[in-house]
Coordinates of C-alpha atoms in Angstrom, one line a residue:
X782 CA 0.0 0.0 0.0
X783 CA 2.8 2.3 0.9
X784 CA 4.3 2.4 -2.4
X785 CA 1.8 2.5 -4.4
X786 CA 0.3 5.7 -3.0
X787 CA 4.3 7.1 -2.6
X788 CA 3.4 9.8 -5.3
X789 CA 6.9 11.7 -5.9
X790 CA 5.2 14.7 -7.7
X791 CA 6.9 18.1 -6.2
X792 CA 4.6 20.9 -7.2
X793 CA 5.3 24.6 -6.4
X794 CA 4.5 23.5 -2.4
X795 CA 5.1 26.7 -0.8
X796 CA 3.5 28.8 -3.7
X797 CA 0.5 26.9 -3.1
X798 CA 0.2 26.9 0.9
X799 CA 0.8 30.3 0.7
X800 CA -1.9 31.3 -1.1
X801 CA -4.5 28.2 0.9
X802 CA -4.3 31.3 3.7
X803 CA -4.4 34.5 1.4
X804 CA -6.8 35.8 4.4
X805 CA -3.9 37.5 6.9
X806 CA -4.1 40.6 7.9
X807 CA -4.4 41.5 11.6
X808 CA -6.8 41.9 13.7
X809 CA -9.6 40.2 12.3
X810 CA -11.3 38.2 15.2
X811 CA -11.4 39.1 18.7
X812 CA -14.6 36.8 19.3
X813 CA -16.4 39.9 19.6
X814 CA -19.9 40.1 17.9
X815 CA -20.9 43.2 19.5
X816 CA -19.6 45.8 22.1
X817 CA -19.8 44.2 25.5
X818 CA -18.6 43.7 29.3
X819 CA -15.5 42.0 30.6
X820 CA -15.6 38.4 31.7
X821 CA -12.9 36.9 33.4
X822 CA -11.6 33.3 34.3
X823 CA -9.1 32.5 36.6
X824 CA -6.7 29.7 36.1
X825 CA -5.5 29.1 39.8
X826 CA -2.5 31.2 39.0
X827 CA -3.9 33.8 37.0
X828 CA -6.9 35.9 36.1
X829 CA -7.5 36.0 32.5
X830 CA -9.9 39.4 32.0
X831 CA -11.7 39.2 28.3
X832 CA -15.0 40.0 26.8
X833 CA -18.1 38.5 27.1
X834 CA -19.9 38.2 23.8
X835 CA -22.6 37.6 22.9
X836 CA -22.3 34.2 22.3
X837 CA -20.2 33.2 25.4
X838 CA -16.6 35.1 25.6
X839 CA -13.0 35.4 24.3
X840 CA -10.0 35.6 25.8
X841 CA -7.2 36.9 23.0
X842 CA -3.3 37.2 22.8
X843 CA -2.1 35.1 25.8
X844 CA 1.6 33.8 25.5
X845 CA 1.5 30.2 26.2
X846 CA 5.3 30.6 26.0
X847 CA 8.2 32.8 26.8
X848 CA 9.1 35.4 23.6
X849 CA 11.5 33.8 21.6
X850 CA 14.1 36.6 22.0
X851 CA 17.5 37.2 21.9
X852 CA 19.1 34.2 23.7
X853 CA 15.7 32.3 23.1
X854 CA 15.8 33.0 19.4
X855 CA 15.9 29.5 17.8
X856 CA 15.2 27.5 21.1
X857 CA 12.6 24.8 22.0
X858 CA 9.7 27.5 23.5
X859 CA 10.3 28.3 27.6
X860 CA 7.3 28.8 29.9
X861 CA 5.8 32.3 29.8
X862 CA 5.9 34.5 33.0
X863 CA 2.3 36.1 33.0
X864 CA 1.5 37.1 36.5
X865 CA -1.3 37.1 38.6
X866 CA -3.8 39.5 36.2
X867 CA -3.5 39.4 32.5
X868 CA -5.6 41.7 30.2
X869 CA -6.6 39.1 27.2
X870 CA -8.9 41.8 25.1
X871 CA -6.2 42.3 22.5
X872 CA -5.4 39.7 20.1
X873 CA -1.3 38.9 19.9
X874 CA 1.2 40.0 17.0
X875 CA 1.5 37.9 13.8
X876 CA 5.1 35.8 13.8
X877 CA 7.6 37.8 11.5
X878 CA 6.7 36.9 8.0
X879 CA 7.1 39.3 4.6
X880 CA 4.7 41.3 4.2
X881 CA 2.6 40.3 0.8
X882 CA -1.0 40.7 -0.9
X883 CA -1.5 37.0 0.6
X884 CA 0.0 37.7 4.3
X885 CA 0.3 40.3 6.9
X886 CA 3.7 41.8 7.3
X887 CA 5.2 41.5 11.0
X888 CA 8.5 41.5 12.7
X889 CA 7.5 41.0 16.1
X890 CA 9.1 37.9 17.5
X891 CA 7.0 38.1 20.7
X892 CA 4.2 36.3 18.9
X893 CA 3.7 33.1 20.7
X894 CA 0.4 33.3 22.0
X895 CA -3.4 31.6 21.7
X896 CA -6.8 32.7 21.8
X897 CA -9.3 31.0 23.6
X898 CA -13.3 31.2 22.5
X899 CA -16.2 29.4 25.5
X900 CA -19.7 29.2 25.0
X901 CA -22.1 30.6 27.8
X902 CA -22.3 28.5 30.9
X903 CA -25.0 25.6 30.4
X904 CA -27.6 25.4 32.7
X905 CA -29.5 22.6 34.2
X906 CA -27.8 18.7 35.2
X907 CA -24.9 18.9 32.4
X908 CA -23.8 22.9 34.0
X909 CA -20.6 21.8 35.7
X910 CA -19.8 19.3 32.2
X911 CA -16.5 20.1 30.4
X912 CA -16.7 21.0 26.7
X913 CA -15.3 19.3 24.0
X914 CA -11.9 21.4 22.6
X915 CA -10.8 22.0 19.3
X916 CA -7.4 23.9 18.9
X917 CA -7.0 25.0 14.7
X918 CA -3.5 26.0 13.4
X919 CA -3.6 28.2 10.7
X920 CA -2.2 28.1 6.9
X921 CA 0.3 29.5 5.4
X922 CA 3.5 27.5 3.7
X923 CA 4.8 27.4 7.8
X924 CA 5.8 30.9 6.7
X925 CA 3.1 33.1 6.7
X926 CA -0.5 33.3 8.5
X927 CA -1.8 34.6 11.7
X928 CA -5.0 33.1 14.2
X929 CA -7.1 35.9 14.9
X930 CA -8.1 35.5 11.3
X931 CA -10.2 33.0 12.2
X932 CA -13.5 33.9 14.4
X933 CA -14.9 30.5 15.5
X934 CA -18.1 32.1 16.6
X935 CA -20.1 28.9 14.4
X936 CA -18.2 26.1 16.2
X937 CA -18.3 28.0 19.9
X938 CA -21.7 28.5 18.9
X939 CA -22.0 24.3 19.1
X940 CA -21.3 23.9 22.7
X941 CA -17.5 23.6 21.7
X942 CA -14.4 25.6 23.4
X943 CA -11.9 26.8 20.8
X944 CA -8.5 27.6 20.7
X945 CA -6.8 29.3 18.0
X946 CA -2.7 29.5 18.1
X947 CA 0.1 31.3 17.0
X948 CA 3.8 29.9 16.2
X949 CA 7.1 30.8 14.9
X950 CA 7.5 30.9 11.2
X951 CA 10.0 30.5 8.5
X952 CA 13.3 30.5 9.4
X953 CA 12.8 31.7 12.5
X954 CA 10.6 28.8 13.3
X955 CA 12.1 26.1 10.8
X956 CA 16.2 27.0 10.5
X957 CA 17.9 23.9 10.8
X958 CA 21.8 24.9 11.7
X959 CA 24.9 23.2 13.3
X960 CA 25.5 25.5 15.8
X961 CA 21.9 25.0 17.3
X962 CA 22.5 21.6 17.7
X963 CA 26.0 22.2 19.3
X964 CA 23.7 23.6 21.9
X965 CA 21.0 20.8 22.5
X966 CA 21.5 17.5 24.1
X967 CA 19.8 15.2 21.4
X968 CA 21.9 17.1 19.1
X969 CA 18.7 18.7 16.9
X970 CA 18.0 22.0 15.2
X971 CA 14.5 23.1 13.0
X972 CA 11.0 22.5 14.1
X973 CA 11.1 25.0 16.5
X974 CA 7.1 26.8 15.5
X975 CA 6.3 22.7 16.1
X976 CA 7.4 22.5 19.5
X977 CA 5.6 25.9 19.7
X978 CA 2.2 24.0 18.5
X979 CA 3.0 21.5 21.1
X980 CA 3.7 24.0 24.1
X981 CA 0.7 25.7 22.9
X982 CA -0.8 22.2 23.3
X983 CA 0.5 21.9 26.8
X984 CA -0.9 25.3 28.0
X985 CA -4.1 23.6 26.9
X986 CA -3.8 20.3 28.3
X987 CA -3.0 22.9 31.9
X988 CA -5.3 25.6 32.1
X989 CA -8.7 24.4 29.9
X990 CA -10.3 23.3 32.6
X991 CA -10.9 26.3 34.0
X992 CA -12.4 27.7 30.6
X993 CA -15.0 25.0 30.6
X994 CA -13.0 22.6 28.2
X995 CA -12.2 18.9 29.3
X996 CA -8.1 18.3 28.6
X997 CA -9.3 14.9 28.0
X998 CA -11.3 14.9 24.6
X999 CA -9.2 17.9 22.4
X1000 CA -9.3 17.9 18.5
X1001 CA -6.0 18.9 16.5
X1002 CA -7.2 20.8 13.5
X1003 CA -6.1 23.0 10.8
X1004 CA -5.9 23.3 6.7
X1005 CA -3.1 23.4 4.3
X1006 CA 0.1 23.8 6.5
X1007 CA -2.1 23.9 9.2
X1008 CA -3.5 20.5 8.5
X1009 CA 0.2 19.5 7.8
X1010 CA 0.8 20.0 11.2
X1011 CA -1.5 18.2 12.6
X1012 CA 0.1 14.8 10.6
X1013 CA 3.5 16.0 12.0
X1014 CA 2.1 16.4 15.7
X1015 CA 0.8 12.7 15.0
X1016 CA 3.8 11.5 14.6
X1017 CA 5.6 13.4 17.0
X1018 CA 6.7 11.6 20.4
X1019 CA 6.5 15.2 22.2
X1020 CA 2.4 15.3 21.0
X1021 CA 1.9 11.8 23.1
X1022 CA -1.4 12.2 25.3
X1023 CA -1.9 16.6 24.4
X1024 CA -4.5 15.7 21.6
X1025 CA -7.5 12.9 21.1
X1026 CA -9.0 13.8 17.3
X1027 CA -7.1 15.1 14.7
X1028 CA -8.6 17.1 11.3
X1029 CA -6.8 17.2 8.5
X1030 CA -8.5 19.8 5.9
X1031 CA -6.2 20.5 2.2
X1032 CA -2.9 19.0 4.2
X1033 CA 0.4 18.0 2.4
X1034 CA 0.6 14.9 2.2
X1035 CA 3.3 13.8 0.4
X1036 CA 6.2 16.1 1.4
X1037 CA 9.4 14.5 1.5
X1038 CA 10.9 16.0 4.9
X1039 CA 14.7 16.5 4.7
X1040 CA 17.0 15.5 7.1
X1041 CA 18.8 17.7 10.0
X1042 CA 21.6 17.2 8.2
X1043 CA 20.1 18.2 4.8
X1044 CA 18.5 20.8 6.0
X1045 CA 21.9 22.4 8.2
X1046 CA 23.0 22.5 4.7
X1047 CA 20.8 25.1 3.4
X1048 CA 21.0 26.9 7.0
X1049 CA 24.3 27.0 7.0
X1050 CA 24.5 28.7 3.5
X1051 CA 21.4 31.2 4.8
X1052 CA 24.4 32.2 7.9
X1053 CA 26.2 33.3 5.1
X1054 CA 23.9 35.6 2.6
X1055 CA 22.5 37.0 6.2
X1056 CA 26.3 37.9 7.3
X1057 CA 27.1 35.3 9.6
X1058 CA 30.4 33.9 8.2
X1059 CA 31.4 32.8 11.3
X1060 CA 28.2 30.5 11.6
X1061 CA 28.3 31.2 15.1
X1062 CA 24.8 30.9 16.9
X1063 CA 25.4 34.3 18.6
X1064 CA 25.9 36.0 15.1
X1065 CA 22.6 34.2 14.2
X1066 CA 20.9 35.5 17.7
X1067 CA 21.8 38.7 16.9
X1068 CA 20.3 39.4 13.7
X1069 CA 17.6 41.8 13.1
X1070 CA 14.6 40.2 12.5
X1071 CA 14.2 41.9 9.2
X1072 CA 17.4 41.3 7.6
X1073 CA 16.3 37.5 8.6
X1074 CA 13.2 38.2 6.8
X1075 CA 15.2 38.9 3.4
X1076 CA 17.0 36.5 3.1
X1077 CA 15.3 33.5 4.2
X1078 CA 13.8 33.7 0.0
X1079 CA 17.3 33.4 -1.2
X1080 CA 18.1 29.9 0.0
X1081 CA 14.6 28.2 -0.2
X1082 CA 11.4 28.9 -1.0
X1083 CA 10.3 27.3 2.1
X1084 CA 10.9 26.1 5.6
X1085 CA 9.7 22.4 6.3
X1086 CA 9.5 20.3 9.3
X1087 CA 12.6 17.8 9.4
X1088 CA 13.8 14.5 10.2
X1089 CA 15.5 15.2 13.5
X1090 CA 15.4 12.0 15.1
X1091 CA 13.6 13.7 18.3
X1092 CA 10.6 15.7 17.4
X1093 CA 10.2 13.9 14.2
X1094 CA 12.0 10.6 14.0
X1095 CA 11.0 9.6 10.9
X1096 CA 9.9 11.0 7.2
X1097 CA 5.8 11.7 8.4
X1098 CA 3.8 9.3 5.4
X1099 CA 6.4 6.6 6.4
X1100 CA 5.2 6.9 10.3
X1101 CA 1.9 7.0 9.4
X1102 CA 1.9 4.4 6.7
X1103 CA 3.3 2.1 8.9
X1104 CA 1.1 3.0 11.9
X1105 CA 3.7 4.4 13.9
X1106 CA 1.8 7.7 15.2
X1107 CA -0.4 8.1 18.1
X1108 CA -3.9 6.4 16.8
X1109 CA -6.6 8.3 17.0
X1110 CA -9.8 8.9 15.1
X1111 CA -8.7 11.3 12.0
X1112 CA -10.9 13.5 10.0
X1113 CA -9.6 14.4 6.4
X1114 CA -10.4 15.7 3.3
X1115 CA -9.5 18.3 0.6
X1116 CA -11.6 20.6 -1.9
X1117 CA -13.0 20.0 -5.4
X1118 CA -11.3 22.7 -7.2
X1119 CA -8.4 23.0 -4.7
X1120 CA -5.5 24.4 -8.1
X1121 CA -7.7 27.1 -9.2
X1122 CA -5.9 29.5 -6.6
X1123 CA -2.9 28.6 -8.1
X1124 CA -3.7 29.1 -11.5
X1125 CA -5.5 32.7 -10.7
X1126 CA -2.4 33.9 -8.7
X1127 CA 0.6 32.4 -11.1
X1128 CA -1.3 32.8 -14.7
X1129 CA -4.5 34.2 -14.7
X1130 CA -3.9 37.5 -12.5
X1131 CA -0.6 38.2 -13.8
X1132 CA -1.2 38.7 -17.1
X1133 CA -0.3 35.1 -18.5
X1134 CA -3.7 33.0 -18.9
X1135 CA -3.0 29.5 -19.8
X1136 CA -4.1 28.9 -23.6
X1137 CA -4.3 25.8 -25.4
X1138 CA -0.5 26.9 -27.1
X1139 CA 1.0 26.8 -23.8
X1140 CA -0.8 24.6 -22.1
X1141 CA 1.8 21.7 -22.0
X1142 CA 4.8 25.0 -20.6
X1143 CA 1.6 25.5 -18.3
X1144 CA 1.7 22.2 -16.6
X1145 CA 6.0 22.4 -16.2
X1146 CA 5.2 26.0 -14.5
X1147 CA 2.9 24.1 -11.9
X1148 CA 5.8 21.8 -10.7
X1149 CA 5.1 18.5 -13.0
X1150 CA 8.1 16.7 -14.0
X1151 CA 8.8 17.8 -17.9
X1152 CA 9.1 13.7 -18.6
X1153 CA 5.6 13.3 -17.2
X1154 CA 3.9 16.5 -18.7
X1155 CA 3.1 15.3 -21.6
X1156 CA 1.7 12.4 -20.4
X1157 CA -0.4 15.1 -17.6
X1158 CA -1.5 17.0 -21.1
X1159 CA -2.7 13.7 -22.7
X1160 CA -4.7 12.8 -19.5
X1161 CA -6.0 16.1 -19.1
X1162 CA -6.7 17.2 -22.8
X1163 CA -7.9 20.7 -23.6
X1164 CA -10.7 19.7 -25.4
X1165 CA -12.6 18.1 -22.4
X1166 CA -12.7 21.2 -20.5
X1167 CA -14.5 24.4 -21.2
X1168 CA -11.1 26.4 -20.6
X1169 CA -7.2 25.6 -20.7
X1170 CA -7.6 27.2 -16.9
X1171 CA -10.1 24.9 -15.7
X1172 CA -8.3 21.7 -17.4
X1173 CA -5.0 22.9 -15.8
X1174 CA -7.2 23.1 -12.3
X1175 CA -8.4 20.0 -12.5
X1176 CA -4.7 18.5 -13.6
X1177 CA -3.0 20.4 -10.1
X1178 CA -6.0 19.3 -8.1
X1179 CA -5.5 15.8 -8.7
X1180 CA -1.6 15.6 -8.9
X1181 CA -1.1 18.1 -5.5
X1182 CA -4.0 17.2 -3.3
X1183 CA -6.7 15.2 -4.0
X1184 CA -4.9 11.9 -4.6
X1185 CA -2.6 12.7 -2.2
X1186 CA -5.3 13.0 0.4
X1187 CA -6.7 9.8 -0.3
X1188 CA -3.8 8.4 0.0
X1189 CA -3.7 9.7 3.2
X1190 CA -6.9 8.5 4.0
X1191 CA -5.6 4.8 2.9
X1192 CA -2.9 5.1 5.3
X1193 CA -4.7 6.3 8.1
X1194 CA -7.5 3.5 7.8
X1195 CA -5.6 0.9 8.0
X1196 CA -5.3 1.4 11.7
X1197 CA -7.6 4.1 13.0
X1198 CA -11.3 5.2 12.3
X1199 CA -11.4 7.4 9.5
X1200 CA -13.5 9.6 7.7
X1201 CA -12.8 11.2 4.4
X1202 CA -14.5 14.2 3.0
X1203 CA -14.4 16.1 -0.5
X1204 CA -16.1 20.2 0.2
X1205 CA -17.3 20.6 -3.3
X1206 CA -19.8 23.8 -3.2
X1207 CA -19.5 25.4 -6.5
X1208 CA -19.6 29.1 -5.9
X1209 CA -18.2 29.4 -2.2
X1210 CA -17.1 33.4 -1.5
X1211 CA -14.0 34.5 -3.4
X1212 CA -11.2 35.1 -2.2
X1213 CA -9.2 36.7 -5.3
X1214 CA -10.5 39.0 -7.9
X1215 CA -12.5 37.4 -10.7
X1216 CA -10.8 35.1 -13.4
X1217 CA -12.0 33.4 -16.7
X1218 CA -13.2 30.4 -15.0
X1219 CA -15.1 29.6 -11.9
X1220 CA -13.0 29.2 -9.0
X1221 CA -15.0 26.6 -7.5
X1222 CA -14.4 24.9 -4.3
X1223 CA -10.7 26.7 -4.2
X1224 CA -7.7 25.5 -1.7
X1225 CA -8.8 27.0 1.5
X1226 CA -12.7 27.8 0.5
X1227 CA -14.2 25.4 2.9
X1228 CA -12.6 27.7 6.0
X1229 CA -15.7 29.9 5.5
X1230 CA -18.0 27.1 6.1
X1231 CA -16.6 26.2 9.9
X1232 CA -14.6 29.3 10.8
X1233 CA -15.7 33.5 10.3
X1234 CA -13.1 34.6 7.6
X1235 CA -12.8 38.2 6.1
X1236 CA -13.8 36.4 2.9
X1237 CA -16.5 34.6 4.7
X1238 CA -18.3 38.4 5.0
X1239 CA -18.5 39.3 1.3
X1240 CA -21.5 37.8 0.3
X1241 CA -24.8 36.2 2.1
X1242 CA -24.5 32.7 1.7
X1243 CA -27.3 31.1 -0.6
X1244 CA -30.0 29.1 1.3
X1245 CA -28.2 26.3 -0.2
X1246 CA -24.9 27.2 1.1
X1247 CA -26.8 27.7 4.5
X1248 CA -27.9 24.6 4.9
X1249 CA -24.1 23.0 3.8
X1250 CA -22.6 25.4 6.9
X1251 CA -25.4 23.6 9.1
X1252 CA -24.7 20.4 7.9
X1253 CA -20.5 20.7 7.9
X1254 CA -21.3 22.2 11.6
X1255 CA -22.9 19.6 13.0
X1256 CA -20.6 17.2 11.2
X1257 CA -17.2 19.1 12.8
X1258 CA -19.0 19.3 16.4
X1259 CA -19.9 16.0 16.4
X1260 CA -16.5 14.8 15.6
X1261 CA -15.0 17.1 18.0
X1262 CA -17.7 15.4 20.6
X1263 CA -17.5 11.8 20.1
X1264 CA -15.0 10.9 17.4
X1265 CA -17.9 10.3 14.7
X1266 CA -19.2 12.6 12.6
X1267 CA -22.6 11.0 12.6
X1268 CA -25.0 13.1 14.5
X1269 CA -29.2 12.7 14.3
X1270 CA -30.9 13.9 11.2
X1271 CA -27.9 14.3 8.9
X1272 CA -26.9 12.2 5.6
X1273 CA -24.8 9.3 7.7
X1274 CA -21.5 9.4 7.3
X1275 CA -19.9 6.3 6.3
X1276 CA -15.8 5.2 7.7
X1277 CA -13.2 5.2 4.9
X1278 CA -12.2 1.6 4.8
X1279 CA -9.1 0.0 2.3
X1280 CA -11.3 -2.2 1.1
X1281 CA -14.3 0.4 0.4
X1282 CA -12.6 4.0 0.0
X1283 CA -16.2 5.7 0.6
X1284 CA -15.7 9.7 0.9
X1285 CA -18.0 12.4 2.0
X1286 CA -19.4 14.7 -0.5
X1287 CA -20.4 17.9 1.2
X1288 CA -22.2 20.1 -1.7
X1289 CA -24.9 23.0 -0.8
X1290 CA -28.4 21.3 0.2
X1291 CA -26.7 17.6 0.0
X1292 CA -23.8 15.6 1.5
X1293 CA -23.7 12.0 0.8
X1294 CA -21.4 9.5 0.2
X1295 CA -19.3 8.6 -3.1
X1296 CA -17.0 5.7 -4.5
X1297 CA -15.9 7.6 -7.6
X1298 CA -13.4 9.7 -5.7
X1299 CA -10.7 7.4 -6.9
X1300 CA -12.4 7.8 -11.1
X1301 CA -13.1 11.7 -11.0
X1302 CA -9.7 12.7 -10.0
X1303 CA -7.7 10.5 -12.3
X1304 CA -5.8 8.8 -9.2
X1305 CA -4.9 6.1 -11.4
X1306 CA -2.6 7.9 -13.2
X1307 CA -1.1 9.9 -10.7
X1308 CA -0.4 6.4 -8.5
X1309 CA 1.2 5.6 -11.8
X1310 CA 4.2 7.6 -11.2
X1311 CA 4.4 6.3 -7.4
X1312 CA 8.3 5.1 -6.4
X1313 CA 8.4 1.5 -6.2

């Protein structure tokens, strides 16, 4: 099974994430539907003072670790000193990232904080109950993105408590480099915005409680990087016993992680073009954060998790596809039309449409392999679509994510309960000015549907659309709550099993499930090309 779902195609992956969370710009969600009082909650150590809403209240911007500063640039994250009082109505900087049309530009290393969303108190027999907990990391290639983007007023709204986090980004959060090892006992450098996600996982697992959340039944979600994540915090040793459920929404699935030692590589070369010939780690811990900033482009277009041998022992689809990860039930799914962001922000909206003339350069530009274009262009023929744009969306969509994710899904149900899901609503809000073709159900579209996003807030949803929020709500809550979608009333929600790959279909007015995943996507061909 492993090898034939190994697909070794290596689209533009950080061009892509990227633009799966366009929506970043500060400031968005505060949990705050309308002016209101302060409610407060106190831990046992210390009283958290937000505002009540008028669905329950928020609590925004508290560090759940120490700033990564000066001599804790580029460490594992150190417990935050906080106090006994702690004002929680403003919502915590963005990690440094470039400043873009798709991201918010920061360079405030103090970043590494968490919002937490509670319902009002219950009333009656189940008052003193704790809530289920979902914590969502955000989007963003691991180098961009920001969590009070994302107002989960729907999901608080189902008796849920939500936490929304932070954590270090690009190089700052991902640098693999020989002198940070020097300094570490297990020898190992990188995957330093993961062990944020898992302190931020910690502070959960410590202080919930006393929000009305029960540390003993917490979901792991996010999308695109974010939904990366959540397969690297399964795999992870350090995650052990900090999560129960996992979602897994438009992840990457097929990443090959480097090594440490790969990776120091490219770090040690960054050392250089950022003026640190000496590669020492204090000429690294001194650099401003924004001659960090421009530079971390010129070595790689991204900064992955790696193969450390301690926070990630192993390359992730091999831990999973062997069952070594913490098992667990796993939501997962991806989007109908998930390339068409791709295609609007690399042809389309730069002035360089794909035509049927360039069709077959088209397909090289979007990362496949120029020895297996050609076969792509056969596979995908012009002539079947109503536009070169569409057919090259439906090529990306299969090669980058859809097979992929049910490859995923194969993996993961070969040991733990899962349930796969395609979000195909054809005219969800935009998020990019109009194209040629449709967008469709776009890489990152089915946010909207679960989470308040500033695209979310352009248009009324259809009565349609309305009642695929309901549904997708009650789906997500009930997950969150019992490990099974399933809930009474709704279109039942069958397990993805290796020997009957049934997915989800969630469309507006219908969800129901679908064997011809596998057939519409072309995942046939793409398994083709899988390393043997």
């Amino acid at each position: 099974m492993k090898d034939l779902f190994n697909v070794k195609l290596r689209l533009l992956t950080a061009t892509l994430l990227s633009i799966g969370l366009l929506h970043a710009s500060p400031g968005f969600a505060n949990g705050v539907d309308t002016p209101a009082t302060q409610a407060s909650v106190n831990t046992g150590t210390t009283l958290y003072n937000g505002i009540s809403t008028d669905y329950g209240a928020s609590f925004v911007g508290i560090p759940y670790a120490a700033a990564p500063v000066d001599a804790l640039r580029w460490q594992p994250p150190q417990p935050a000193v906080i106090g006994s009082e702690f004002d929680a109505t403003v919502a915590g900087a963005a990690c440094p990232q470039i400043a873009s049309p798709y991201g918010v530009g920061s360079e405030n290393e103090d970043c590494l904080s968490l919002n937490v969303y509670k319902p009002k108190p219950r009333q009656g027999k189940n008052a003193q109950q704790k809530l289920p907990v979902v914590v969502w990391m955000h989007g963003g290639s691991l180098t961009s993105g920001v969590s009070s983007l994302y107002d989960p007023v729907k999901l608080v709204k189902r008796n849920l408590v939500v936490v929304t986090i932070n954590y270090r980004l690009g190089a700052l959060g991902y640098l693999s480099h020989p002198a940070l090892a020097a300094e570490t006992e297990a020898g190992n450098s990188g995957n330093y915005g993961l062990m944020d996600q898992q302190a931020a996982l910690r502070w959960v697992r410590d202080n919930i409680a006393a929000f009305g959340g029960d540390p003993d039944n917490v979901t792991l979600s996010g999308q695109s990087a974010g939904g990366y994540s959540v397969l690297a915090n399964l795999v992870s040793p350090a995650s052990a016993g900090l999560f129960h459920k996992a979602i897994v929404q438009s992840g990457v699935y097929t990443l090959e992680e480097p090594t440490q030692q790969q990776w120091e590589v490219a770090g040690s070369a960054l050392a250089v073009a950022m003026g640190c010939e000496d590669q020492s780690a204090e000429c690294l811990r001194n650099l401003e954060v924004a001659t960090i900033l421009e530079n971390q482009g010129s070595i790689a277009t991204q900064y992955p998790i790696v193969v450390d041998g301690a926070t990630i022992p192993q390359q992730i689809t091999n831990a999973i596809s062997t069952g070594e990860f913490h098992h667990m039930p796993v939501m997962n799914g991806s989007t109908s039309d998930e390339f068409s962001l791709y295609v609007a922000a690399l042809n389309e909206l730069v002035g360089n449409p794909v035509t049927e003339e360039n069709y077959l350069q088209s397909i090289i530009g979007a990362g496949i392999p120029e020895v297996i274009a050609p076969l792509a262009q056969a596979e995908y023929p012009v002539s079947d679509y109503a536009s070169p744009g569409l057919a090259l969306t439906a090529l990306g969509t299969d090669a980058a994510f859809a097979c992929n994710a049910q490859a995923m899904s194969f993996w993961l149900a070969a040991f733990v309960p899962t349930y796969a899901y395609e979000f195909a609503d054809p005219d969800p809000a935009p998020l990019l000015p109009p194209i040629s073709f449709p967008y469709g159900a776009y890489h990152g579209s089915d946010v909207q549907y679960i989470m308040q996003t500033p695209n979310s807030l352009i248009a009324e949803k259809s009565k349609p659309q309305k009642a695929l929020e309901h549904q997708m709500l009650s789906y997500w809550a009930s997950f969150a709550r019992h490990g099974n979608p399933n809930v009474n009333l709704a279109p039942y929600w069958f397990r993805f099993k290796t020997s009957l790959p049934v997915m989800q279909s969630l469309k507006p007015w219908l969800a129901y499930p679908t064997l011809n995943f596998h057939q519409k996507h072309h995942c046939e061909f793409w398994y083709g090309f899988a390393e043997s």
